[in-house]
Structure formats: C-alpha cells, structure tokens
CSV table of C-alpha atoms in Angstrom, one decimal:
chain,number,residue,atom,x,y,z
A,44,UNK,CA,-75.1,44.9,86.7
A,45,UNK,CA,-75.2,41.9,84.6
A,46,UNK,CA,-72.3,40.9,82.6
A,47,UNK,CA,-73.7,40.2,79.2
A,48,UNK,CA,-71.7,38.0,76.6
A,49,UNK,CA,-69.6,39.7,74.2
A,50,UNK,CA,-70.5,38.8,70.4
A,51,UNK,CA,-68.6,38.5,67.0
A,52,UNK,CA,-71.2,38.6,65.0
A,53,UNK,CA,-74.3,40.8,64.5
A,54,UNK,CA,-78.2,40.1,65.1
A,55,UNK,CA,-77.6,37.5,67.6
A,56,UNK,CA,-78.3,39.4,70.6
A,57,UNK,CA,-80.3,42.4,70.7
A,58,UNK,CA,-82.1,44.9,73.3
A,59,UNK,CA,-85.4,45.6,72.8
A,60,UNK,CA,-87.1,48.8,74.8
A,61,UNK,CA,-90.5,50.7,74.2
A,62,UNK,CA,-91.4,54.4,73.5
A,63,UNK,CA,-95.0,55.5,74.6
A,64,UNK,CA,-96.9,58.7,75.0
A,65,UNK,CA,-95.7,59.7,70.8
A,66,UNK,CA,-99.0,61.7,69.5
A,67,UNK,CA,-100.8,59.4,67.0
A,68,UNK,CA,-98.9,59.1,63.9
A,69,UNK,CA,-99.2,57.2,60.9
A,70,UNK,CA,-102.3,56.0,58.9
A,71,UNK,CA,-102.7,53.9,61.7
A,72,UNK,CA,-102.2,56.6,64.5
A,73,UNK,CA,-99.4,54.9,66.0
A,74,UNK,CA,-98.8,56.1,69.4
A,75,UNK,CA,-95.8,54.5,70.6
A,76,UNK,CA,-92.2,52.6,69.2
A,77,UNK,CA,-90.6,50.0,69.6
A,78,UNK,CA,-86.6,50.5,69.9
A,79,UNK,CA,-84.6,46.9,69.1
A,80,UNK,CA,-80.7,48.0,69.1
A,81,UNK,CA,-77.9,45.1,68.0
A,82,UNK,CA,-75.8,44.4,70.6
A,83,UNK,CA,-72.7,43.9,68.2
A,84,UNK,CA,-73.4,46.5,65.7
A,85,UNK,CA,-75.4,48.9,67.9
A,86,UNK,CA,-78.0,48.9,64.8
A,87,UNK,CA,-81.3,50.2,65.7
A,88,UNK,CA,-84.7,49.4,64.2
A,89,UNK,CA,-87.0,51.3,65.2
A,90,UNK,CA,-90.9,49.7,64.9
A,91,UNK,CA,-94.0,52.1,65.0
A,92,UNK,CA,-97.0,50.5,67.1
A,93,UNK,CA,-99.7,51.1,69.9
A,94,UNK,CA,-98.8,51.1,73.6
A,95,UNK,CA,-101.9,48.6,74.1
A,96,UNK,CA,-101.0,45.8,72.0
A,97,UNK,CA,-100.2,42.4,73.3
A,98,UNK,CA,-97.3,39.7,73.2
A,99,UNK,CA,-98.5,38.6,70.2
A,100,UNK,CA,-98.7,41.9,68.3
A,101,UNK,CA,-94.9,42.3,69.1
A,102,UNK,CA,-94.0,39.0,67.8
A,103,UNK,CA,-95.8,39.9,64.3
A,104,UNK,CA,-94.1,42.9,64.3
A,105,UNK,CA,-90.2,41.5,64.8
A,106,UNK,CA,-91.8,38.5,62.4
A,107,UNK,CA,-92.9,41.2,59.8
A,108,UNK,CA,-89.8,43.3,60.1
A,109,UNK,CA,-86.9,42.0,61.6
A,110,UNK,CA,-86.4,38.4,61.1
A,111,UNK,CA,-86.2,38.6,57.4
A,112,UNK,CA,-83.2,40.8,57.6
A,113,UNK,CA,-81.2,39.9,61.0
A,114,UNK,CA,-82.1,36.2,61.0
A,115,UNK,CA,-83.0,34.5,64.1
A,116,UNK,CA,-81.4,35.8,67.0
A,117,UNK,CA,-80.8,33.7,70.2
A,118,UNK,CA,-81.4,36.2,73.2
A,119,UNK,CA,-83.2,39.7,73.8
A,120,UNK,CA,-82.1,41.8,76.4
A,121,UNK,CA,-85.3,43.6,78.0
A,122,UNK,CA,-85.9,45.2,81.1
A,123,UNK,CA,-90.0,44.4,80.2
A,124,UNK,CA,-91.6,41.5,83.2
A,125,UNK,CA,-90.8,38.1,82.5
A,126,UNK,CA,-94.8,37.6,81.5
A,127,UNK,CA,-94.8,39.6,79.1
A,128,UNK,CA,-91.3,38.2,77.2
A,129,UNK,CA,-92.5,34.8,77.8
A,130,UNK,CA,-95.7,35.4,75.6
A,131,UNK,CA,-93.4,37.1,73.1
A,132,UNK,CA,-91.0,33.8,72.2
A,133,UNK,CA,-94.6,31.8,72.8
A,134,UNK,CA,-95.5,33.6,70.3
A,135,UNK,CA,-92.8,33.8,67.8
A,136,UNK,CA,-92.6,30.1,68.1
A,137,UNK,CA,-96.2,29.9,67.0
A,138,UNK,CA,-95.4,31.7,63.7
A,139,UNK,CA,-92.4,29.7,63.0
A,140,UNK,CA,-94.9,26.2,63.4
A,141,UNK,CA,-91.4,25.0,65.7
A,142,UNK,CA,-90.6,25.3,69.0
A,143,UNK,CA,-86.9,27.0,69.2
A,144,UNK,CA,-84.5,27.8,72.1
A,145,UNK,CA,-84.3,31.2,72.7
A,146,UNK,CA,-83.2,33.4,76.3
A,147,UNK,CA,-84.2,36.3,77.7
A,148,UNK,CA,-82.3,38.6,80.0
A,149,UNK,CA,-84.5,40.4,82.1
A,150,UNK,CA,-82.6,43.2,84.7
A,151,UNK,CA,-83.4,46.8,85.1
A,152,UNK,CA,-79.9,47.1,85.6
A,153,UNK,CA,-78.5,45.7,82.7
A,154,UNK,CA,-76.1,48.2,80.8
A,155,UNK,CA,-79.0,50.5,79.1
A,156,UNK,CA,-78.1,50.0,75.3
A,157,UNK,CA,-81.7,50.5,74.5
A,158,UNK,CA,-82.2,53.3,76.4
A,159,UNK,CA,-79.8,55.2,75.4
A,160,UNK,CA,-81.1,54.5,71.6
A,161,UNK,CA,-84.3,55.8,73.3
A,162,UNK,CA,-82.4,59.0,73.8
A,163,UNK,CA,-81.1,59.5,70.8
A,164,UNK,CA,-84.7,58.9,69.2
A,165,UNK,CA,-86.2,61.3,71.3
A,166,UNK,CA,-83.7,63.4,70.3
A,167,UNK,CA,-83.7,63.1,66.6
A,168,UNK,CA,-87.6,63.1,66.5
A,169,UNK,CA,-87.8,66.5,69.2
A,170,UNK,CA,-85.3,68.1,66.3
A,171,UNK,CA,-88.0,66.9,63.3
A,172,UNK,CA,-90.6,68.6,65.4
A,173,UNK,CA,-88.7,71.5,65.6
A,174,UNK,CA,-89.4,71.8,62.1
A,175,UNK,CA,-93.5,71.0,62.7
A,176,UNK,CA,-94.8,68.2,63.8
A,177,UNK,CA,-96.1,66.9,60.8
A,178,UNK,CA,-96.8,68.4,57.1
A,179,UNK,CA,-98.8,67.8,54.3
A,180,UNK,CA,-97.4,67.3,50.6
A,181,UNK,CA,-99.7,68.5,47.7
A,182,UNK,CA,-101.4,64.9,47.4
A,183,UNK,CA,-102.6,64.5,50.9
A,184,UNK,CA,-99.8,62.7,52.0
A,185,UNK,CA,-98.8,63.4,56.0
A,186,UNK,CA,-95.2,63.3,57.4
A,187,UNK,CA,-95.2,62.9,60.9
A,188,UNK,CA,-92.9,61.1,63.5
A,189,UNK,CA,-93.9,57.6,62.4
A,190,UNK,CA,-93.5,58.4,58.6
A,191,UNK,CA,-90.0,59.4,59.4
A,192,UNK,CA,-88.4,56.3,61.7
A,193,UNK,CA,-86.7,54.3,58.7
A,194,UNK,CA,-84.8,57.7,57.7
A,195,UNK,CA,-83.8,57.8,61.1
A,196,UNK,CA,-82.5,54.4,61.2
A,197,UNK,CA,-80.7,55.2,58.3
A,198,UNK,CA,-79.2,58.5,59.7
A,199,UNK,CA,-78.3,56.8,63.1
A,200,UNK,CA,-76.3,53.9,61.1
A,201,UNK,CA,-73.8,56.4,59.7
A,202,UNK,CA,-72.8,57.5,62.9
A,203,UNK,CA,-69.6,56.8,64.3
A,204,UNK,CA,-70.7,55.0,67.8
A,205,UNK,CA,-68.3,55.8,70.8
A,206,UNK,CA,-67.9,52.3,72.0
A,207,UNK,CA,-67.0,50.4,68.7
A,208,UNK,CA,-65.6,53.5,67.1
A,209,UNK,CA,-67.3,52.9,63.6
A,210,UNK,CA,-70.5,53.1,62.2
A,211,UNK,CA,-73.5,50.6,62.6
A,212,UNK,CA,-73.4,50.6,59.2
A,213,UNK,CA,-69.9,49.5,58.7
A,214,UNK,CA,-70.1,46.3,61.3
A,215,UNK,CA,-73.5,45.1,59.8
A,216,UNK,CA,-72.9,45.6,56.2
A,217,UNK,CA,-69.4,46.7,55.5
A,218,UNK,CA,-69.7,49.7,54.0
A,219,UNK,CA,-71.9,53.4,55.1
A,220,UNK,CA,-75.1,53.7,53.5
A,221,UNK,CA,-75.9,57.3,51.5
A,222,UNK,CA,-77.7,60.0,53.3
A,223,UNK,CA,-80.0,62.5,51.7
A,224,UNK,CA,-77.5,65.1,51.5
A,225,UNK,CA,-75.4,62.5,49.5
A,226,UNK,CA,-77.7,62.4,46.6
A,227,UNK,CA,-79.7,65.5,46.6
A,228,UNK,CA,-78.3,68.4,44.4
A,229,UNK,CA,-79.7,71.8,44.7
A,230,UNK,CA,-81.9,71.3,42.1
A,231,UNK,CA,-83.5,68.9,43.5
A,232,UNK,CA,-84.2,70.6,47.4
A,233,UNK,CA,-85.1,73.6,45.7
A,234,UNK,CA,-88.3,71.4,44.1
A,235,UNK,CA,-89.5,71.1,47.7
A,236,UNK,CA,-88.7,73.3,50.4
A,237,UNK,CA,-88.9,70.4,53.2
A,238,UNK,CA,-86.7,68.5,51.5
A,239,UNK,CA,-84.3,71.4,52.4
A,240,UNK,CA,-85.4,71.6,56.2
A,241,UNK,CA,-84.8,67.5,56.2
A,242,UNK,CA,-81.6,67.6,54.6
A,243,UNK,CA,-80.0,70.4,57.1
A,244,UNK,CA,-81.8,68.4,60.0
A,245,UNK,CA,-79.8,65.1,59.1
C-alpha cells in the first residue's frame, strides 16, 4: 500500500471514486455518482452524472461544484487509469486559461477512503429506497436518488468518523451543520408525510 502524506488542512488532497449502474435519476436521468471524499476532513461530495461522459465532463463538474468551495487542491487520489486522470487536470487546466501543477496518485491499493464513502452511499441511498424509490410531490416534482445526494452529504458530515473521532463537519467548518430533525417540529412533518419517513431515515 502506498503511504500517502498526512495533511493539516482540508481540500488539499482528496479521493475521487465513481458509482455506476444507479437507475436514471434526475431531470437529467443521471445514472451514475461521482464520490470525491477529503482526505483531512473525510468530507464527501457526492456529484450526480452519466457513466459515459469523458475527461472533460468530469473536470466541468469539479469546476462547477467543487472548486468554488474547497479551492484548488494539489493531488487526487484515484484508482481510475492514468489516461483517463491525465485528461482530467488537461482539462481543468483548460478552464482555468493556466497551466497549474497538480499530482495524481494512481494504486488500486491505496488505503480505500473512497470506497468506503462508496459504501456508505450505497447504504444510505438502499435505506431511501426502502422507503420507494422515488415519489411524486403534488406539483410534479420527483425525488429520487439524485434529488437526494446534497442531504446526504449533509447527513454524512454530522457523523462522528472513526479515524479522526469528530465530525466532517467540525474539521472543515468548525462547527456541525443542522439536520432536518433539528428544525422540523411536528407541525411541520405532519404537513407532508415524507417529510416524516425522511426525518426517521436520517
């Protein structure tokens, strides 16, 4: 296994994995995820996309969603083939108009932090499905796996991780974020009765 540098700070390294054969979800019948975790933090983000798009669809997507809120990171840890990561930082240096130094670990046997966030998706969207795989409010509007990701992000930062013994939350931002069950009074689940099955799933 490959020793990996230890960090001190977040968003510098992180491991990036994919998740394909999700059925199609989304207004854009998203069909697979993208799982980045932060190797200091263990943060996830989890990105919704389509198990046939390129280097360059991947580096929109980390543009689009990531770098705004990590910063620029130096080094992703990926088990994908060294083509394919190559393109990616190609890529990315195309939309930032600079060419920048970046690294990329690549080692089937490196220590699996993104597979075990892949896990621990496939958990928390098997227990969502539990509940049906998607539903329909009054308006048209369809939650389904892809709808959920960010409040599973936002679940997964307020647990306690077993390696760093506090929450993602805590080592990004320095404080735990509010989850449903936080804010919602039983008034308010008793307006919808997902809201109810959502609130007892998290």
């Amino acid at each position: 296994m490959i020793k990996i540098q230890e960090l001190s700070r977040t968003w510098e390294i992180f491991h990036m994995d994919w998740v394909t054969g999700l059925p199609p979800g989304g207004n854009k019948s998203h069909n697979a995820c993208i799982v980045i975790v932060d190797r200091f933090s263990k943060t996830p983000i989890f990105l919704p996309f389509h198990k046939d798009d390129t280097a360059m669809d991947t580096a929109l997507l980390i543009w689009n969603r990531e770098i705004s809120w990590t910063g620029i990171f130096t080094n992703i840890i990926s088990d994908r083939d060294l083509n394919f990561t190559s393109a990616l930082w190609t890529n990315i240096n195309q939309l930032f108009g600079k060419k920048l130094s970046f690294s990329t670990a690549y080692n089937p046997q490196t220590d699996g932090l993104a597979e075990r966030m892949i896990q621990n998706l496939e958990d928390m969207v098997g227990r969502f499905c539990a509940y049906g795989l998607e539903f329909k409010y009054c308006d048209g509007f369809t939650h389904d796996w892809c709808t959920l990701l960010p409040a599973l992000e936002l679940a997964y930062k307020k647990f306690i991780n077993a390696s760093t013994n506090q929450t993602p939350a805590i080592l990004e931002k320095g404080w735990n974020l509010n989850l449903p069950q936080d804010s919602l009074g039983k008034n308010l689940v008793e307006i919808h009765p997902t809201a109810s099955s959502f609130k007892g799933m998290l």
